[in-house]
Coordinates of C-alpha atoms in Angstrom, one line a residue:
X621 CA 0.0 0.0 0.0
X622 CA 1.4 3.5 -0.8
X623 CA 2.9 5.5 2.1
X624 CA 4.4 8.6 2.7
X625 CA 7.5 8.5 5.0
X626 CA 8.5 10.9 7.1
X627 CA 12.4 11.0 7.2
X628 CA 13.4 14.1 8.2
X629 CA 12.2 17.0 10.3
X630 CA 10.7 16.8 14.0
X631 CA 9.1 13.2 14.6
X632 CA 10.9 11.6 12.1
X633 CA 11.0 8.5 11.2
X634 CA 7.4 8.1 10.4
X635 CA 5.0 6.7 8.4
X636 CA 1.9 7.8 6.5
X637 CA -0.3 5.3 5.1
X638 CA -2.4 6.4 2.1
X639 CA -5.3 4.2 2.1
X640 CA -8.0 4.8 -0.3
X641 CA -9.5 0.9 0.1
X642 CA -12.4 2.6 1.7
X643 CA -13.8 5.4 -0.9
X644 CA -13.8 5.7 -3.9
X645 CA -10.7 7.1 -5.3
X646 CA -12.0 10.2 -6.8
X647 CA -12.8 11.3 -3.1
X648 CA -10.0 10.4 -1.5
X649 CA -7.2 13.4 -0.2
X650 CA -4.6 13.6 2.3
X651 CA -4.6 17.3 3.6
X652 CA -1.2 18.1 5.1
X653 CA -0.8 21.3 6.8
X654 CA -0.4 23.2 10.8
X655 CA -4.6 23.4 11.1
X656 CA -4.5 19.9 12.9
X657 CA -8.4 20.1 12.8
X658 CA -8.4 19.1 9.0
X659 CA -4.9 18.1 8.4
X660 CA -4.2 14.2 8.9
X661 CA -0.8 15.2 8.3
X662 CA 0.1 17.8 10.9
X663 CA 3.6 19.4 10.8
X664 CA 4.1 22.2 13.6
X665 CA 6.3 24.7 12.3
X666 CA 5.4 28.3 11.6
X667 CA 6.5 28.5 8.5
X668 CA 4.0 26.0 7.0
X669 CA 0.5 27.0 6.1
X670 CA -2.9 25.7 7.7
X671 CA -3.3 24.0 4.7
X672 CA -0.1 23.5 2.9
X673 CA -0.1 20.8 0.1
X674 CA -3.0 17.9 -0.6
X675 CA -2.2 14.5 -1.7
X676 CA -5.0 13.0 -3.8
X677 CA -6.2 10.2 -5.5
X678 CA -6.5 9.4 -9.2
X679 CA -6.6 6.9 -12.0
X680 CA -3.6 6.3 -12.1
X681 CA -2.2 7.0 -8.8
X682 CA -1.5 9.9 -6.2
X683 CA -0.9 13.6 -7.4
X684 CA 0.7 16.3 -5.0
X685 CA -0.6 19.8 -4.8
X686 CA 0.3 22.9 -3.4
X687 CA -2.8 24.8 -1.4
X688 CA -1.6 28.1 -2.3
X689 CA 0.5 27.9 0.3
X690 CA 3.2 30.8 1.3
X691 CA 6.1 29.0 1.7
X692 CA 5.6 26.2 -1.1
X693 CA 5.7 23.0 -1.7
X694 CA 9.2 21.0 -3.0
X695 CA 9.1 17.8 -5.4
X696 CA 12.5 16.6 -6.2
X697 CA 13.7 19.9 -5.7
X698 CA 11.6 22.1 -8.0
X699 CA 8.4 24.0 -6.8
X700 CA 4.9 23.3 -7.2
X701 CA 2.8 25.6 -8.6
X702 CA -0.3 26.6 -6.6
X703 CA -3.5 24.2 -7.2
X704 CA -1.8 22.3 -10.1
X705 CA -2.0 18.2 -9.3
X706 CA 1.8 16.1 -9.8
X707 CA 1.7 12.6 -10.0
X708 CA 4.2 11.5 -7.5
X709 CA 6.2 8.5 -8.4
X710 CA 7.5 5.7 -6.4
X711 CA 11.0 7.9 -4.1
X712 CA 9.8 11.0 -5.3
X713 CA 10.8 13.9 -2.1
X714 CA 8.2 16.1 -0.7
X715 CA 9.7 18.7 1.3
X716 CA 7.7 21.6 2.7
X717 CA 9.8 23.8 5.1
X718 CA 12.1 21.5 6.6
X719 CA 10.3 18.6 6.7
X720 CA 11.3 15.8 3.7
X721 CA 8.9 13.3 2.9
X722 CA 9.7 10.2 0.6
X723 CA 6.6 8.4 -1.6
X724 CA 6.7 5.0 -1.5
X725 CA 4.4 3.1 -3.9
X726 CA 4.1 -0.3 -1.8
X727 CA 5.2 -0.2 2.1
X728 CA 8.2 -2.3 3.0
X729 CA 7.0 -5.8 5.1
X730 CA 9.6 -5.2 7.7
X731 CA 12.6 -2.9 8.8
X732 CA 15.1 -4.5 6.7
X733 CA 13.6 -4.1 3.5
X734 CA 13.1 -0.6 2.9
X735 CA 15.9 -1.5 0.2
X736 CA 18.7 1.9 -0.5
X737 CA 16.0 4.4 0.6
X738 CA 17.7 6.1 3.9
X739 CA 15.7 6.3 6.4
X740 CA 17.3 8.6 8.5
X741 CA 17.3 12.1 9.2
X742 CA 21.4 12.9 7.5
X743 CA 22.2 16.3 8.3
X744 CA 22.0 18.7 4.9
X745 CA 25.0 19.4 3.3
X746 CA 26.9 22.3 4.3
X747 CA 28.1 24.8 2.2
X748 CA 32.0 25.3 2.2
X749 CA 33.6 29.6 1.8
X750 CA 32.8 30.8 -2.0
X751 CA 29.6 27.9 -2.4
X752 CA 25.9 29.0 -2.2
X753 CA 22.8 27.6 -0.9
X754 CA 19.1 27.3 -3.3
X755 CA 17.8 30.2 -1.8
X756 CA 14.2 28.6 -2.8
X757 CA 14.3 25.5 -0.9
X758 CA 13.9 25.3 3.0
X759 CA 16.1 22.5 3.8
X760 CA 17.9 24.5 6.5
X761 CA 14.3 25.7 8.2
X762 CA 14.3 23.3 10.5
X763 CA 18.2 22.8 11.8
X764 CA 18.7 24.5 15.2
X765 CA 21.3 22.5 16.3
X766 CA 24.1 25.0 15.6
X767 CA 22.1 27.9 17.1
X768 CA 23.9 28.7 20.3
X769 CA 21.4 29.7 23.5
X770 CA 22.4 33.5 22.9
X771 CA 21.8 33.3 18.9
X772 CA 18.1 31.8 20.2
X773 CA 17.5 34.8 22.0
X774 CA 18.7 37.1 19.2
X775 CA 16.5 35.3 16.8
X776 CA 13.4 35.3 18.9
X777 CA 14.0 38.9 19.3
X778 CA 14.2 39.9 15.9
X779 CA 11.0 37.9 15.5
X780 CA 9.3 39.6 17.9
X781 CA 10.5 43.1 16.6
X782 CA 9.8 42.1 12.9
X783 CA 6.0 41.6 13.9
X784 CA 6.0 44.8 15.1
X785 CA 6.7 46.7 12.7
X786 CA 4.9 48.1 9.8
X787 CA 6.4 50.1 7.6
X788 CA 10.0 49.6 5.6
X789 CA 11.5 52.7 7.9
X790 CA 10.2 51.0 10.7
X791 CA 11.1 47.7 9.3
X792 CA 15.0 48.2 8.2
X793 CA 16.7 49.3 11.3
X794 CA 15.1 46.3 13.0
X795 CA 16.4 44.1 10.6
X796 CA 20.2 45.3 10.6
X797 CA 20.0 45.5 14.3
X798 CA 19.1 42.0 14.7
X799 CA 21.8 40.7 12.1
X800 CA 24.3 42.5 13.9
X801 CA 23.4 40.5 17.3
X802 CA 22.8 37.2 15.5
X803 CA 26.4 37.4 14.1
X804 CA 28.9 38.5 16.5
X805 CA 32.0 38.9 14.3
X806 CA 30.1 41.0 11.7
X807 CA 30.8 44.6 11.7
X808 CA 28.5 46.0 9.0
X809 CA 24.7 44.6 8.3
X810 CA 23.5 45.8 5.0
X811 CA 20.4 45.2 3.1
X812 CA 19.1 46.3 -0.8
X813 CA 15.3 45.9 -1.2
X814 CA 15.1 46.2 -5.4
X815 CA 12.9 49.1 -7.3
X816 CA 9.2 48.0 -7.1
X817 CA 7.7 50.5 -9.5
X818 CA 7.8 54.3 -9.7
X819 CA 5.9 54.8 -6.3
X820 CA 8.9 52.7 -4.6
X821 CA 12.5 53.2 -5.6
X822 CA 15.6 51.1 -4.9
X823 CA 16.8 51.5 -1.6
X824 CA 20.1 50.0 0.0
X825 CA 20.7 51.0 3.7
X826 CA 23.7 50.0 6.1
X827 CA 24.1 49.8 9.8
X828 CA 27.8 50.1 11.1
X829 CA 28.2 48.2 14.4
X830 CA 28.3 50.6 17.0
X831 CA 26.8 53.3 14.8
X832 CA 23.3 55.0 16.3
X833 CA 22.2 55.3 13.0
X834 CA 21.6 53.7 9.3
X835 CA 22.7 55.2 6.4
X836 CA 22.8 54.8 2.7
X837 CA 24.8 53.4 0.3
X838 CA 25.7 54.7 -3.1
X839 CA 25.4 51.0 -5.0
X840 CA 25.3 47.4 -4.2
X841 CA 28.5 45.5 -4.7
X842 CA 29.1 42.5 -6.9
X843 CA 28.7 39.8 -4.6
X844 CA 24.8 40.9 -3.3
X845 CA 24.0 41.4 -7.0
X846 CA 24.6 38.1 -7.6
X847 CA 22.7 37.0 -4.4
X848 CA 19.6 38.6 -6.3
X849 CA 20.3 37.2 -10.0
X850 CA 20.6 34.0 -9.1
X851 CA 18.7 33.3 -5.3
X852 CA 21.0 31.7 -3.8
X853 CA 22.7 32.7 -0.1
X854 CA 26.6 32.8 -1.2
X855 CA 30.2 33.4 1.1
X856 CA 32.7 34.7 -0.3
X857 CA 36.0 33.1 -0.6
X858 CA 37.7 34.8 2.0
X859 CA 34.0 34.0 4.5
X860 CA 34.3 37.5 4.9
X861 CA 30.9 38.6 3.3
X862 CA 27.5 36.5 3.5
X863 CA 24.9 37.4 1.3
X864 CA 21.2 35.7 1.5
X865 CA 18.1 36.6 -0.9
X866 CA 14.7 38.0 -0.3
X867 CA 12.1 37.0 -2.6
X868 CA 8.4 37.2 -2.4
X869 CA 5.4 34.5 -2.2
X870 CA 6.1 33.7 -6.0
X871 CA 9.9 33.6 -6.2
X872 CA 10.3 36.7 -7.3
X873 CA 13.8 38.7 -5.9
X874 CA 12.5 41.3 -3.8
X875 CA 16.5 42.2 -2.7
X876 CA 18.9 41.1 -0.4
X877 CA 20.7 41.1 3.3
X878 CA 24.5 41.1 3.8
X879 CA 27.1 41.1 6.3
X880 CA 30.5 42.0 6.5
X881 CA 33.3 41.1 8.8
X882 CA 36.0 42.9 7.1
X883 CA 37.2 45.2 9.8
X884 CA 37.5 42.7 12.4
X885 CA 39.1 39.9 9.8
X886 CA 36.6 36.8 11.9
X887 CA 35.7 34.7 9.1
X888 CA 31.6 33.2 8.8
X889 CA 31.5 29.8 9.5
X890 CA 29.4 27.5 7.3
X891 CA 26.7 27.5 9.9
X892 CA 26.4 31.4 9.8
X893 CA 25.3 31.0 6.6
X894 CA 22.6 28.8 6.7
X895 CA 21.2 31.2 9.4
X896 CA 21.3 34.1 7.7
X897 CA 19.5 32.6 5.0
X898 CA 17.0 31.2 7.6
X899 CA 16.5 34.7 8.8
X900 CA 16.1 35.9 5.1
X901 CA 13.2 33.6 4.5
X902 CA 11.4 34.9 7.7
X903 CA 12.6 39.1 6.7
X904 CA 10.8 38.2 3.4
X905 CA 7.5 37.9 4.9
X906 CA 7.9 41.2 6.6
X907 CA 9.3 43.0 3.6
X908 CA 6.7 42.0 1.4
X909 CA 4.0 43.2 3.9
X910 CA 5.7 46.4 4.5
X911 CA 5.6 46.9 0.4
X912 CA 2.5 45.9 0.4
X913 CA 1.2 48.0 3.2
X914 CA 3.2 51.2 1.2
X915 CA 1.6 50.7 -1.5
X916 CA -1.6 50.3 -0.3
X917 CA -1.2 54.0 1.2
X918 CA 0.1 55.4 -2.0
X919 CA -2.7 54.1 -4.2
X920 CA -5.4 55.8 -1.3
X921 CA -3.5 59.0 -1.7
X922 CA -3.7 58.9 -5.6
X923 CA -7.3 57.9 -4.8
X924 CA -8.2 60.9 -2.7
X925 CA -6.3 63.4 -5.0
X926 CA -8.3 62.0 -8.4
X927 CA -11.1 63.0 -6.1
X928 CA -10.1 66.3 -5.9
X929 CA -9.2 66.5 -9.6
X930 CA -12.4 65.1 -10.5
X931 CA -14.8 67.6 -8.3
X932 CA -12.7 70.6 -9.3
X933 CA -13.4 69.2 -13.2
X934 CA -16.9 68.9 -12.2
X935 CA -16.6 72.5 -11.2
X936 CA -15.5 73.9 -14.3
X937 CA -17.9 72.2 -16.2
X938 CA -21.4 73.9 -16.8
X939 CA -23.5 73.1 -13.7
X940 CA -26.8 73.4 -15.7
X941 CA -28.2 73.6 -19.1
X942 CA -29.0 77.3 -20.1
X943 CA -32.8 78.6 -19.8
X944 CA -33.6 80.3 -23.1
X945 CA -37.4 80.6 -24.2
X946 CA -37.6 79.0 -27.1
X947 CA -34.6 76.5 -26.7
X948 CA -34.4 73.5 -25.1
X949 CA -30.7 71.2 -23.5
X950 CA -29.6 68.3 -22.7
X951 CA -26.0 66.8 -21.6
X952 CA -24.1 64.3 -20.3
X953 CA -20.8 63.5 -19.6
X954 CA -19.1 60.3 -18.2
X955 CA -15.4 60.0 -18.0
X956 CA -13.5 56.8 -18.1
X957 CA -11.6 57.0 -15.2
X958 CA -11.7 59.5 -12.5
X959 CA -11.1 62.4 -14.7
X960 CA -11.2 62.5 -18.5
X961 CA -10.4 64.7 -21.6
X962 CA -13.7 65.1 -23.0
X963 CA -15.1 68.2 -22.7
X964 CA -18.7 70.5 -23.3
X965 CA -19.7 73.8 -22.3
X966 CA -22.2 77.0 -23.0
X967 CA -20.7 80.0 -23.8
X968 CA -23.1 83.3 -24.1
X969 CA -21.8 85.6 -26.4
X970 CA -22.5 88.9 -27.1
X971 CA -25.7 89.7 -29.5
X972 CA -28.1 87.5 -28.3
X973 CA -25.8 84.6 -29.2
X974 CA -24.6 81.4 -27.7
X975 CA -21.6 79.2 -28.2
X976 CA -21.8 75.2 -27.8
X977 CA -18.6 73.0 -28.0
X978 CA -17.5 69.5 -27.3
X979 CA -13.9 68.4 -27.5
X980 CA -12.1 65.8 -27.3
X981 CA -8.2 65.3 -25.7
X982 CA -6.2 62.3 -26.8
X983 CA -5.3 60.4 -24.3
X984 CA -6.7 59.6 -21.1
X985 CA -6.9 60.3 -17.1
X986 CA -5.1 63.9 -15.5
X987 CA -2.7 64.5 -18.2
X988 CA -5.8 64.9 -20.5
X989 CA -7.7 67.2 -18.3
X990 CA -5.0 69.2 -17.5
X991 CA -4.6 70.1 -21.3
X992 CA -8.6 70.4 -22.3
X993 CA -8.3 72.9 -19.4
X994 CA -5.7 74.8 -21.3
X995 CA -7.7 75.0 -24.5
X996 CA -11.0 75.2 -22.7
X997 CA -9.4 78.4 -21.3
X998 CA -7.7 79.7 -25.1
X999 CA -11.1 79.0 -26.4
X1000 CA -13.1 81.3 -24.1
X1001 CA -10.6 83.8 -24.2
X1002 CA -10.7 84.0 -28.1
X1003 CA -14.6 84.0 -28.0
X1004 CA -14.4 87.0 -25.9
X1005 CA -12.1 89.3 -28.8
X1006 CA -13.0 87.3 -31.9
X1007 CA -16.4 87.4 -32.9
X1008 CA -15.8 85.1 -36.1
X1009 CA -16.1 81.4 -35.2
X1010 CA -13.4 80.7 -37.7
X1011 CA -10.7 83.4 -36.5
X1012 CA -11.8 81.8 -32.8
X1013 CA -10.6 78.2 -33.7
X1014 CA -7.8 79.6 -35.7
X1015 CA -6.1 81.4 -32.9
X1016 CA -7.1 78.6 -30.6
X1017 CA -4.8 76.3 -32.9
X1018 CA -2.3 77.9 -33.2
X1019 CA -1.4 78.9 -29.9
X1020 CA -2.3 75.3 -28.7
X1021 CA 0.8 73.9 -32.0
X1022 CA 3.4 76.8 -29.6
X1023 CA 3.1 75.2 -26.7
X1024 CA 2.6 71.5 -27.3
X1025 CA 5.7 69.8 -27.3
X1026 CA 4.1 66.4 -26.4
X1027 CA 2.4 66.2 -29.6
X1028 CA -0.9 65.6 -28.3
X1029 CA -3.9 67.2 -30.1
X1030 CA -7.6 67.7 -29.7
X1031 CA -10.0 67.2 -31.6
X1032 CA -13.3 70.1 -31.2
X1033 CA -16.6 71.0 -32.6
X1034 CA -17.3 75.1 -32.4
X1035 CA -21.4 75.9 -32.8
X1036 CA -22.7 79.1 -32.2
X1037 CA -26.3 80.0 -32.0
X1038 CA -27.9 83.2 -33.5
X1039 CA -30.5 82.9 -31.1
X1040 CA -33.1 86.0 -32.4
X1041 CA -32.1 84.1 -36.1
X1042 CA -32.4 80.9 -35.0
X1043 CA -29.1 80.9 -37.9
X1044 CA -26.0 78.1 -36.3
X1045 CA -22.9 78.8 -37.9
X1046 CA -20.2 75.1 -37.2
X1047 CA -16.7 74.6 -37.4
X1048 CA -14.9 71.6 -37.0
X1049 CA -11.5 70.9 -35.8
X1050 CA -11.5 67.4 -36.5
X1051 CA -14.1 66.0 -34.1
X1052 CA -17.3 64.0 -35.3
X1053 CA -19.7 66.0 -37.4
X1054 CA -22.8 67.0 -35.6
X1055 CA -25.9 65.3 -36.2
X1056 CA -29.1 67.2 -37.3
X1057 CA -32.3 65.4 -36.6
X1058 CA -35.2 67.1 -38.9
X1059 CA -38.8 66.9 -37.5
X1060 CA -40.0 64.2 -40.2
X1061 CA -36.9 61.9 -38.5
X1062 CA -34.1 62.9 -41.2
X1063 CA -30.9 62.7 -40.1
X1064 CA -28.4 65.4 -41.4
X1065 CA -24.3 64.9 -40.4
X1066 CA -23.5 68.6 -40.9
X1067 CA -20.1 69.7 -42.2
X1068 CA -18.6 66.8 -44.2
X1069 CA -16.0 69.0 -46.4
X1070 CA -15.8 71.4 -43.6
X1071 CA -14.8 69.1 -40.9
X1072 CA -10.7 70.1 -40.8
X1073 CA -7.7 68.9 -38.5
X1074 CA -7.3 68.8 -34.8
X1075 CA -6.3 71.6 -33.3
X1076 CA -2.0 71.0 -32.3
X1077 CA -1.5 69.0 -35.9
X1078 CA -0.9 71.9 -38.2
X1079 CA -0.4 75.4 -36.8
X1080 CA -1.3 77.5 -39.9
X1081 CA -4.0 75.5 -40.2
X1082 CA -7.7 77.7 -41.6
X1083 CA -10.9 76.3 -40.8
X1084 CA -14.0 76.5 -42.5
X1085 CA -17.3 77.2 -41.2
X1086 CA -21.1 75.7 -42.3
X1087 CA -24.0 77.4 -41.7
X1088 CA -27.3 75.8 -41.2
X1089 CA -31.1 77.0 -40.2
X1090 CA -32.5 75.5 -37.1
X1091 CA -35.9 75.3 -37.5
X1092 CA -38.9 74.6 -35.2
X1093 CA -38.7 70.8 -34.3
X1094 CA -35.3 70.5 -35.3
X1095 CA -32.6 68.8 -32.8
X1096 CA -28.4 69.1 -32.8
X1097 CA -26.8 66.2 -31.2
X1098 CA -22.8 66.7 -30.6
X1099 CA -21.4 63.7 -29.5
X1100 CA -17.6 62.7 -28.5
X1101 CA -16.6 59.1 -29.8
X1102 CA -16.5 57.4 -26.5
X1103 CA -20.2 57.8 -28.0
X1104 CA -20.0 55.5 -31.3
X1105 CA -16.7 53.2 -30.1
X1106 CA -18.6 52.2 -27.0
X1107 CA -17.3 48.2 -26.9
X1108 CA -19.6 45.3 -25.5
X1109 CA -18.3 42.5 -24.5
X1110 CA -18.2 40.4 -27.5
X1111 CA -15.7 43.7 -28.5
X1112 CA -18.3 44.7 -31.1
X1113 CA -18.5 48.7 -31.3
X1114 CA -21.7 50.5 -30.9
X1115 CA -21.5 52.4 -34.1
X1116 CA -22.7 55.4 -36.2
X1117 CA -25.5 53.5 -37.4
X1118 CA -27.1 52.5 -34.5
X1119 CA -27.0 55.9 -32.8
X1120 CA -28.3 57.3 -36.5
X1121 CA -31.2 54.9 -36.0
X1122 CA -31.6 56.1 -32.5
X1123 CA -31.9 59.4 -33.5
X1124 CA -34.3 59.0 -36.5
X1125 CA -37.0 57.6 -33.8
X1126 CA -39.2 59.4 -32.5
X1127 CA -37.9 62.5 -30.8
X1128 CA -39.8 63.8 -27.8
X1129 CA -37.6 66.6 -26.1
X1130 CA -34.0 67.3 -25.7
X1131 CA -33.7 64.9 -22.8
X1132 CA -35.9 62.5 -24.0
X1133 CA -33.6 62.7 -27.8
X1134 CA -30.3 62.4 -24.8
X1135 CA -31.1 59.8 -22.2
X1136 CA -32.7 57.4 -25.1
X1137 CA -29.1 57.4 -27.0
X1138 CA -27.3 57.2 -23.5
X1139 CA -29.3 53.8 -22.6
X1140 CA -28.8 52.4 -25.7
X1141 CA -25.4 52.8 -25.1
X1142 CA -25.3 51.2 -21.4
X1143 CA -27.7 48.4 -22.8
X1144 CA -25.2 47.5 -25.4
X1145 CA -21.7 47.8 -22.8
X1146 CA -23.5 45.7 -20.5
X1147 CA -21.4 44.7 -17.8
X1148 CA -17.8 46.0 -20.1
X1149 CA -15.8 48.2 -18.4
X1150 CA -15.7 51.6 -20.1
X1151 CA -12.6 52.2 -22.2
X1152 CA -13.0 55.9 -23.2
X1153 CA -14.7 59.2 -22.1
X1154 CA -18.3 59.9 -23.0
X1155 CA -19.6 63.6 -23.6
X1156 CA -23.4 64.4 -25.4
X1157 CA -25.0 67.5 -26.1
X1158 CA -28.1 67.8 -27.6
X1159 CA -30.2 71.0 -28.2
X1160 CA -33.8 71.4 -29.5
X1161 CA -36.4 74.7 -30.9
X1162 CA -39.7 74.2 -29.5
X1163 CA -42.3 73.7 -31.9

């Protein structure tokens, strides 16, 4: 019958007989883990997870898995990936942090035939100066046989202050304190935690012995680089230097600790560094919390300031539609991520008139709100000394191609309302033409050899203006695309001929002509996250 034999690791030698005689093999599992409530194979240390690995039955045998466990799982040597089944074959080794198991397909009838399998609990073998330890595996976990009674107490101490601690500038000095008292001969602790992203940069910090307080260091040396490329705890030839790795729950090099006895010429003996790298695998943990903690706090300070950004966009958007007899509006504007580049307003003008425009930013998020701000505020000012629509834009444009030396550009529909001629006069800077919606449900895209280029392309640049009647019963409908590339799920785009159909229905008024268009729109996303900004204006004569 297939067993599992303990051979290393507190209460070895021991055997675990996997018995599936009972059930059916489909529902039979081993759980193996510290949670001795569900785990028939309960191993103590800290290090292993309440439920740690799972050895199940199947057609052909017994698989290994990991449980998602934080310190992994070990088969021959290489480990398990979380939740994916290995058929274990007869002497296949289990370990799981310091603890070796050995699969056995049959049990042996007695003592003396357990054939060339060991059944012992050999010591691990130890590196010699200039050799290196797997850095992944956990073989050394359990060994604490070398640890004298004061290097205990150091360890226990670190432990405790490693717990407490919750941020990286809280975290470090800790660390380099404790090294320093687990290694009496050292006389600098160093450690190099590697660049995590733009919100957390490389940091290396050192701790003299005797020194009241950490500093930095310029660059990491040759031998701690190499700890980090390759995970594995190295000494250097002259034991002078030991170097273990950090990594995270999936492997990945997070940095690396160090010390030096170089001053005081007392070489590391091989059991120094097997403890260093046990104390690596436990500084992990905290490390990894810490980053995770930091970034955690930077993410709800970017939070709360899109917030901010977002109400004072809010602000500088129109707070209502205007009230003109005669006249009726309707708008809406959604953006894709906290802020967005889209962007509408009303502008009275002079005369009894009124300016409508929607534009449209490439690009995404602050950096495009930042610039529709910019033009916003070039296209008011213009409106206020220009009263041509054409001159407006033109001036607007070429201002905008000065001082642009990203390259971005913005696309931008100009309409401005005669309001005692009921006369519109458009020009387009390279946005979507406006859509006309006649009484009798004809649909009119106003502008086609009009429409010219975004504003920031070309800086001499002329537009051209149309100039249209709005009649009684007539609606406008300006629209960004965030409008017409509207994705479902299926990735299919909502289209210029649906909203065309949309629009030729029946009308009703200004809101009624923009809500219908906008839940069109959400009925065809569904559940799709939004992928761009989405602005509407529509405007209606009364009968």
């Amino acid at each position: 019958m297939p067993v599992l034999r303990l051979v290393k690791g507190p209460g070895a030698p021991r055997e675990f007989t996997l018995d599936a005689s009972d059930v059916s093999r489909d529902s039979f599992s081993v759980l193996i883990g510290r949670d001795e409530r569900v785990c028939s194979i309960h191993l103590s240390h800290p290090c292993v997870s309440r439920r740690h690995a799972r050895v199940a039955a199947d057609d052909l045998g017994f698989a290994l898995a990991d449980e998602e466990s934080k310190a992994g799982t070990f088969l021959n040597g290489q480990r398990l990936k979380p939740r994916a089944a290995c058929a274990l074959r007869h002497r296949d080794r289990i370990e799981i942090c310091g603890y070796t198991f050995v699969y056995q397909d049959e049990a042996p009838e007695c003592a003396g035939c357990a054939g060339d399998e060991d059944t012992s609990s050999p010591e691990p073998e130890i590196p010699d100066a200039g050799s290196a330890l797997d850095g992944s595996t956990t073989t050394w976990l359990m060994r604490t046989d070398f640890h004298a009674q004061p290097k205990l107490a150091a360890l226990m101490q670190l432990t405790k202050e490693l717990r407490k601690a919750v941020t990286l500038d809280d975290l470090l000095p800790d660390v380099l304190d404790g090294l320093l008292a687990l290694h009496a001969q050292a006389d600098r602790a160093l450690i190099v935690l590697r660049e995590t992203g733009s919100g957390r940069p490389g940091t290396i910090r050192v701790r003299q012995r005797g020194s009241g307080r950490m500093t930095e260091a310029a660059q990491a040396g040759k031998l701690i680089r190499e700890v980090i490329a390759t995970g594995n705890a190295i000494m250097s030839d002259q034991a002078l230097t030991i170097s273990a790795p950090l990594s995270d729950l999936e492997g990945k090099p997070l940095g690396a600790i160090q010390l030096d006895a170089l001053a005081s010429q007392q070489v590391f003996q091989r059991e120094d560094l097997e403890l260093l790298a046990t104390v690596a695998f436990q500084v992990s943990f905290v490390v990894e919390n810490a980053m995770l903690h930091e970034a955690a706090l930077r993410e709800r300070a970017l939070e709360t300031e899109l917030k901010l950004a977002q109400e004072i966009q809010v602000e500088l958007l129109p707070s209502e539609a205007p009230q003109i007899d005669g006249y009726e509006f309707f708008d809406y504007y959604a953006p894709a991520k906290y802020v967005g580049g889209d962007y509408y307003d009303y502008l009275p003008l002079d005369d009894d008139r009124l300016a409508l425009v929607v534009g449209d930013v490439s690009g995404k998020g602050v950096p495009a709100a930042l610039l529709m701000v910019k033009v916003a505020s070039e296209l008011e000012a213009s409106l206020a000394t220009e009263r041509d629509p054409v001159a407006a834009l033109n001036s607007v444009n070429r201002r905008f191609s000065r001082r642009n030396p990203d390259g971005a550009f913005v696309t931008m529909v100009l309409a401005i309302l005669d309001l005692a001629r009921h006369q519109m006069s458009v020009v387009n800077a390279g946005h979507l033409r406006p859509l006309l919606r006649r009484p009798d449900g004809t649909v009119v895209e106003i502008g086609d050899a009009e429409a010219g280029m975004p504003l920031g392309v070309v800086p001499a640049r002329t537009y051209e203006q149309t100039q249209l009647q709005i009649n009684a019963g007539d609606a406008l409908v300006l629209i960004s695309d965030g409008i017409t590339e509207a994705q479902s799920a299926g990735g299919r785009q909502y289209g210029q001929p649906r909203l065309l159909a949309q629009l030729a229905a029946s009308c009703g008024t200004a809101a009624d002509l923009g809500r219908r268009i906008i839940d069109d729109v959400d009925r065809f996303v569904g559940s799709h996250p939004q992928s761009d900004d989405r602005c509407l204006l529509c405007l209606r004569r009364g009968s």
